[in-house]
Every structure is written in structure tokens, then in C-alpha cells.
Short mmCIF file of C-alpha atoms in Angstrom, two decimals:
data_model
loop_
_atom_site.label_atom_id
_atom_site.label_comp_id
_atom_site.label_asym_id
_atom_site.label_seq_id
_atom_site.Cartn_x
_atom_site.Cartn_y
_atom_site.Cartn_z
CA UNK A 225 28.61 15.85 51.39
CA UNK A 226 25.43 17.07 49.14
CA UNK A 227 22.80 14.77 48.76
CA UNK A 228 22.87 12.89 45.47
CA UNK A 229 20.14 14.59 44.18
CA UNK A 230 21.74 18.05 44.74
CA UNK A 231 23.02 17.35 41.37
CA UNK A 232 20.61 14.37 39.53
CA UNK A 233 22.13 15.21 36.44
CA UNK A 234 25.76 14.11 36.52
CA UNK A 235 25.56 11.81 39.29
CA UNK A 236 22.72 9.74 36.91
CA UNK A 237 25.15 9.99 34.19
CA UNK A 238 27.69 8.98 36.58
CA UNK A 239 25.91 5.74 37.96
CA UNK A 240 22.36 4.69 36.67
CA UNK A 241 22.63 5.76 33.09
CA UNK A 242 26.44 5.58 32.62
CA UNK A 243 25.59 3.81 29.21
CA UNK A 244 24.21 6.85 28.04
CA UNK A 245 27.27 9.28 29.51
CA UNK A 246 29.68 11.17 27.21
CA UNK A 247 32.20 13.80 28.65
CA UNK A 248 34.89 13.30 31.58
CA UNK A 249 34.98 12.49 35.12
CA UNK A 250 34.02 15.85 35.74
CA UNK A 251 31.13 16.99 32.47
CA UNK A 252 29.17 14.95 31.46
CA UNK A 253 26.12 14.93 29.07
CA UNK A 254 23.34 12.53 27.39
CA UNK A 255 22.93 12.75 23.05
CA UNK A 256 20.42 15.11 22.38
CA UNK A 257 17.93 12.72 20.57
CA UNK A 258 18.59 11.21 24.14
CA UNK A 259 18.21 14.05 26.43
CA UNK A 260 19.46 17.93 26.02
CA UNK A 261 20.73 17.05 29.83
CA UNK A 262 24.72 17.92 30.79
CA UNK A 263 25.97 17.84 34.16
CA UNK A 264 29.41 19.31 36.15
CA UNK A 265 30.74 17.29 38.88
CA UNK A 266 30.63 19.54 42.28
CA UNK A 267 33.29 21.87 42.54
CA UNK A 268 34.73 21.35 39.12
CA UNK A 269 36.33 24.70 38.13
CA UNK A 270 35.17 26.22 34.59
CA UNK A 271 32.74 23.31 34.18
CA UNK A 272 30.83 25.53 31.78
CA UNK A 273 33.90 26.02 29.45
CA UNK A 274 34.68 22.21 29.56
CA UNK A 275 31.17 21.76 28.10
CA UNK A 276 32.14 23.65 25.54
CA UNK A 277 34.77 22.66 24.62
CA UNK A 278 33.24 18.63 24.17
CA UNK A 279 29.92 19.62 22.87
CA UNK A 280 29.20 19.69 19.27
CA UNK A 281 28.85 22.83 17.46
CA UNK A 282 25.02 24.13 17.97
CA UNK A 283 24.10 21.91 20.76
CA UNK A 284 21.77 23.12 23.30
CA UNK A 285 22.17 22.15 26.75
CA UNK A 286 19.78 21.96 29.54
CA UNK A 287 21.48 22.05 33.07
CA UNK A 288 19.61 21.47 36.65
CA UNK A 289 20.90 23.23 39.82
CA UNK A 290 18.93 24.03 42.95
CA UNK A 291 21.09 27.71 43.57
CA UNK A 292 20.43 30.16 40.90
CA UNK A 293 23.33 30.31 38.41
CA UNK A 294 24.97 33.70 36.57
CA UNK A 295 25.05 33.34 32.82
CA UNK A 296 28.33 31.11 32.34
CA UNK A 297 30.63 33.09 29.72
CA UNK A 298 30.62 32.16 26.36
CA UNK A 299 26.98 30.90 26.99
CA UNK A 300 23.10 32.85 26.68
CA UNK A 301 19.69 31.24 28.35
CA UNK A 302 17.45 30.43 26.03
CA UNK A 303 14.95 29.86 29.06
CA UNK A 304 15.04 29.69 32.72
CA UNK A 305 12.70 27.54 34.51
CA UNK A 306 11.83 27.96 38.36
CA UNK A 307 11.06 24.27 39.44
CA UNK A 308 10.97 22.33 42.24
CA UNK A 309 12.00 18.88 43.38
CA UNK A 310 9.97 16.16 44.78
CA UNK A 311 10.93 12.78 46.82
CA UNK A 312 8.40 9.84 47.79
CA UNK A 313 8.17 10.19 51.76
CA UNK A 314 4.88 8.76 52.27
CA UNK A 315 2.97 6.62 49.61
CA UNK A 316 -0.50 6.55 49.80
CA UNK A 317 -1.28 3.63 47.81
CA UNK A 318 -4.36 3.91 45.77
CA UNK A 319 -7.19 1.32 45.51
CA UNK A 320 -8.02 -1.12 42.82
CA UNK A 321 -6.78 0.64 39.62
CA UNK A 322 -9.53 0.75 36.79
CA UNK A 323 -7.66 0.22 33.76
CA UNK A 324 -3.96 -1.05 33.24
CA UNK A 325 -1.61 1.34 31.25
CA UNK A 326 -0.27 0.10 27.87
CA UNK A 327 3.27 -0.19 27.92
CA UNK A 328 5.02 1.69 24.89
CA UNK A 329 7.37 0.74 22.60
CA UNK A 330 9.69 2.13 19.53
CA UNK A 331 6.86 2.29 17.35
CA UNK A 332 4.98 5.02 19.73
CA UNK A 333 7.52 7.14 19.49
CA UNK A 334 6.15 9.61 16.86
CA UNK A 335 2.72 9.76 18.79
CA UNK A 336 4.95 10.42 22.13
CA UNK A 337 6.74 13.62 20.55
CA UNK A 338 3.63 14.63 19.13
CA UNK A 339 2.08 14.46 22.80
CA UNK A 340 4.87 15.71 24.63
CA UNK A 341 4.81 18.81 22.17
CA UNK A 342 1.50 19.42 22.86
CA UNK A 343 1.52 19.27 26.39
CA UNK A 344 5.23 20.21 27.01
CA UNK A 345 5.95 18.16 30.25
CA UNK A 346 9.57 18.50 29.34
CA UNK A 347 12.13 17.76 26.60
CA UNK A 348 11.45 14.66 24.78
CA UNK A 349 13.00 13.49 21.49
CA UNK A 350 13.25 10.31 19.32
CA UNK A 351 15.46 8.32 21.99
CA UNK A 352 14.18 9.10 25.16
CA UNK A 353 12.13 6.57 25.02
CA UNK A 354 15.25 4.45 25.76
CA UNK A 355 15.45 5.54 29.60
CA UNK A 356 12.53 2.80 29.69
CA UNK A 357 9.61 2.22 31.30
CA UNK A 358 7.11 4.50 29.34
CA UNK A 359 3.59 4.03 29.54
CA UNK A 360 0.60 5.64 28.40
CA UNK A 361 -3.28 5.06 27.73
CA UNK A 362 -5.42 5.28 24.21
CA UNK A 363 -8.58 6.43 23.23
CA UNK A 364 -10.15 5.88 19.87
CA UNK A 365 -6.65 4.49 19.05
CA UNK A 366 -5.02 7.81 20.17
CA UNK A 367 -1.83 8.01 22.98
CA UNK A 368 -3.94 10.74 24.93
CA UNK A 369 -1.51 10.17 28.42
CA UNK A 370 1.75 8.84 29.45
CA UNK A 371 4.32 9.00 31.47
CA UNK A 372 7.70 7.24 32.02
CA UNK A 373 11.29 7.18 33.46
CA UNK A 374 14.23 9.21 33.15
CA UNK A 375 17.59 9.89 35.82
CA UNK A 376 18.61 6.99 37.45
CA UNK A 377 20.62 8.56 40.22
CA UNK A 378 22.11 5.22 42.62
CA UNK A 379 19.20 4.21 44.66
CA UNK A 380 16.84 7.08 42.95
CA UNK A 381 14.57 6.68 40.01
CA UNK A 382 12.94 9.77 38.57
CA UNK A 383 9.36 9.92 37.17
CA UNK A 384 9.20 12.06 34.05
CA UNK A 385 6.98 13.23 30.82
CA UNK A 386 4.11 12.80 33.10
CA UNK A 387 1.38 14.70 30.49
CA UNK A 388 -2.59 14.65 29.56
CA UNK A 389 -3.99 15.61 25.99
CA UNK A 390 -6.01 18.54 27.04
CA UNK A 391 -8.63 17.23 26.12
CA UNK A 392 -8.52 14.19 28.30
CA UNK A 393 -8.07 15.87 31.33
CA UNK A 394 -9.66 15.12 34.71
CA UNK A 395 -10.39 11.38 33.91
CA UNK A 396 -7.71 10.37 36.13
CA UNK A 397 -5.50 9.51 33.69
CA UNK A 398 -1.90 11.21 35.30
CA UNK A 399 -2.48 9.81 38.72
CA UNK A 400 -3.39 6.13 37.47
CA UNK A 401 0.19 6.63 35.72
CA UNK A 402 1.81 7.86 38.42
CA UNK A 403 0.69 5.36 40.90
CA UNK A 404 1.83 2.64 38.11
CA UNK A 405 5.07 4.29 38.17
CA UNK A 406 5.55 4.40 42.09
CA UNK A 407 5.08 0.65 42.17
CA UNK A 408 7.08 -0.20 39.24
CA UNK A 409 9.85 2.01 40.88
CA UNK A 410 9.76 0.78 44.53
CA UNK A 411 8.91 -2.64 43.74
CA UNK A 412 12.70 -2.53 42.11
CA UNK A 413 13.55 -1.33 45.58
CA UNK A 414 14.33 2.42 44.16
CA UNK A 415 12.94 5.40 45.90
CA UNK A 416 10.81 7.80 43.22
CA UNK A 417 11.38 11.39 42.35
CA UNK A 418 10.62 13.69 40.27
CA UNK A 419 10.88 17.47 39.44
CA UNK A 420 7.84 19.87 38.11
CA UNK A 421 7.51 23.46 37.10
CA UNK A 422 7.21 25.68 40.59
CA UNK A 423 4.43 27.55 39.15
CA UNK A 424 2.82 23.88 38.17
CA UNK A 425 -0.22 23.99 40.90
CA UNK A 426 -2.27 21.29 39.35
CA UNK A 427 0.44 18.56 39.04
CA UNK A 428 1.97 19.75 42.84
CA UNK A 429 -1.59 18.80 44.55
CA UNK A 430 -1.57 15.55 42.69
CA UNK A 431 1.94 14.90 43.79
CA UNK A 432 1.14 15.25 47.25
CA UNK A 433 -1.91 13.79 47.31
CA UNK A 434 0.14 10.66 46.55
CA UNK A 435 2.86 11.27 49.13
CA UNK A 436 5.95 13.23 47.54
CA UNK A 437 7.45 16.00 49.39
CA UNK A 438 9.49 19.04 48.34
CA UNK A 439 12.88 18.22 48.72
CA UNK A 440 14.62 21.25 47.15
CA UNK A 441 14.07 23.78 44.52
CA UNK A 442 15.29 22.76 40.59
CA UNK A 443 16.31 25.65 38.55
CA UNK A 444 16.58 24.30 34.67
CA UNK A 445 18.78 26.59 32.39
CA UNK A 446 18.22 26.09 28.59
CA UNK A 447 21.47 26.84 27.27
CA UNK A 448 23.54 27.45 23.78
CA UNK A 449 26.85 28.02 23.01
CA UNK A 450 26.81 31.91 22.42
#
């Protein structure tokens, strides 16, 4: 049996974020404002052409799979994305944190996609918010870091939109976030993860600084109905 994180996608919208699922027992897939996530069950024959067929007309799609993947007839890549997936193995707890994140709310939301666009951590739209947990920190009344949750995979919690204004970088703000996130995560007695661009060096050395190992690679397909 694969580990549940061989396949995040549909076994999240399979268990932790159910509420969110459309699809079958065997696709599955998040509203866009949501997520642009879809998912096929292992093994499920023509799982591309059952995505098709259920998702609206001009929907992208963004699918996660550690193997690389053929282009799926009756689909073309918009992009393909080398990543790589981390687990929490060995937490090295930081000190006294200086500051205490905000915690963000609807209202935020513009000032998140405005971030996230900037710094392009990953997709983000008007409702991923709702995944919860998102937290970020100000300056001169700007949202110049954040970072939240997003898969909710059984006893897994991913960390996700972890991003810096550029011009706020090297102040510590990512790993004060990230450590906030650890402890919200474990103290619901989850175990964190998280994925990140392979060619990402700056965020991999902070991830292992704080004790998450590679598990596997993540290959991300951004896909549209051809």
C-alpha cells in the first residue's frame, strides 16, 4: 500500500477536506476560487478523461504525482513544476519567538492575493483562505509575510503559501511563521508537511534547519482541457 502522501491530493479530498470534495469515489477536485487541485484515486483507469468529463468547461487543473506523467489525451501542460516533498522528522524547536503573527481573516484576502502574486508561493485565490489557519505579519499597515494551511491528508497537515514581500526578506519573517505553524499543527496532534519548488534552495535550508526531511519528489502539472 502507498503511503498516504503518495497521492495528498485525493486522499485530502477524500478525508480531511471532504467538505470541499466534488467528483466520485475515484476524481476528485476542490472549486477553483478554492484550489485549482484534482486528484485520481490509485489505479483508477482513464482518471484523466473522468476529469474531464466532470470539470467545467475552461477549468484548469493542477495535479501532484511523485512519477513523471505523459501528457494525458485530450489535455496540454500549461507548466510543469519539479518539486519536492517534505515531512517533519525532527523539530528543532526555536527559542522565545519575538513577535506573534496576526491571524488573518476574510477581510485580508485581497492583500493575500496581492502577496501571493507577487511572491508566487503557489496558487492562491479568493477562497483559499478557507483551508484555515492563515497567518501573516504587517509593516506600516502592509501584509508583508504569511503563511497558512492547505491538504489535510488523515493524520497529515500541510504547510502552504509560505511567502516574504521581497522587500522584507531576511528579517526572519518565514521561519517565525513556520515555527508558528509546526506548533499549531502538532499541538492538534497532526504531523506537518509540506511541498516546495526542487530548484527552491533558500526555502529547502530553512526547512531543514527546522527539521523536515525529503520524503519524495512532487511533480505539479498545470493542466487545461485541450
Amino acid at each position: 500500500m502507498e503511503h498516504l502522501l503518495h497521492n495528498p491530493v485525493f486522499n485530502a479530498l477524500a478525508s480531511g477536506d471532504a467538505l470541499f470534495a466534488f467528483g466520485n469515489s475515484e476524481v476528485k477536485f476542490f472549486d477553483e476560487e478554492v484550489s485549482p487541485f484534482a486528484g485520481i484515486e490509485d489505479n483508477t483507469k482513464d482518471g484523466f478523461t473522468k476529469l474531464a468529463g466532470l470539470l467545467p468547461p475552461g477549468r484548469k487543473m493542477l495535479y501532484a504525482n511523485p512519477a513523471k506523467i505523459p501528457i494525458p489525451a485530450g489535455w496540454k501542460i500549461l507548466a510543469d513544476i519539479a518539486g519536492l516533498q517534505f515531512i517533519l522528522e525532527d523539530y528543532k524547536k526555536q527559542g522565545n519567538q519575538p513577535a506573534q503573527p496576526v491571524a488573518l481573516k476574510k477581510e485580508n484576502v485581497d492583500e493575500m492575493v496581492r502577496l501571493t502574486m507577487l511572491t508566487k508561493p503557489g496558487p492562491f485565490n479568493k477562497r483559499t483562505i478557507e483551508f484555515g489557519n492563515y497567518f501573516g505579519f504587517f509593516e506600516d499597515g502592509q501584509l508583508v509575510a504569511m503563511t497558512g494551511q492547505r491538504l489535510h491528508v488523515a493524520n497529515f497537515t500541510e504547510i502552504s503559501a509560505v511567502c516574504t514581500h521581497p522587500g522584507y526578506l531576511g528579517r526572519g519573517f518565514a521561519g517565525a511563521l513556520l515555527h508558528h505553524q509546526v506548533s499549531l499543527i502538532l499541538n492538534m496532534g497532526q504531523i506537518p508537511f509540506l511541498h516546495v519548488r526542487s530548484d527552491n534552495e533558500r526555502a529547502i535550508e530553512l526547512y531543514k534547519r527546522i527539521g523536515f526531511k525529503v520524503s519524495r519528489p512532487m511533480n505539479f502539472y498545470f493542466l487545461q482541457k485541450a
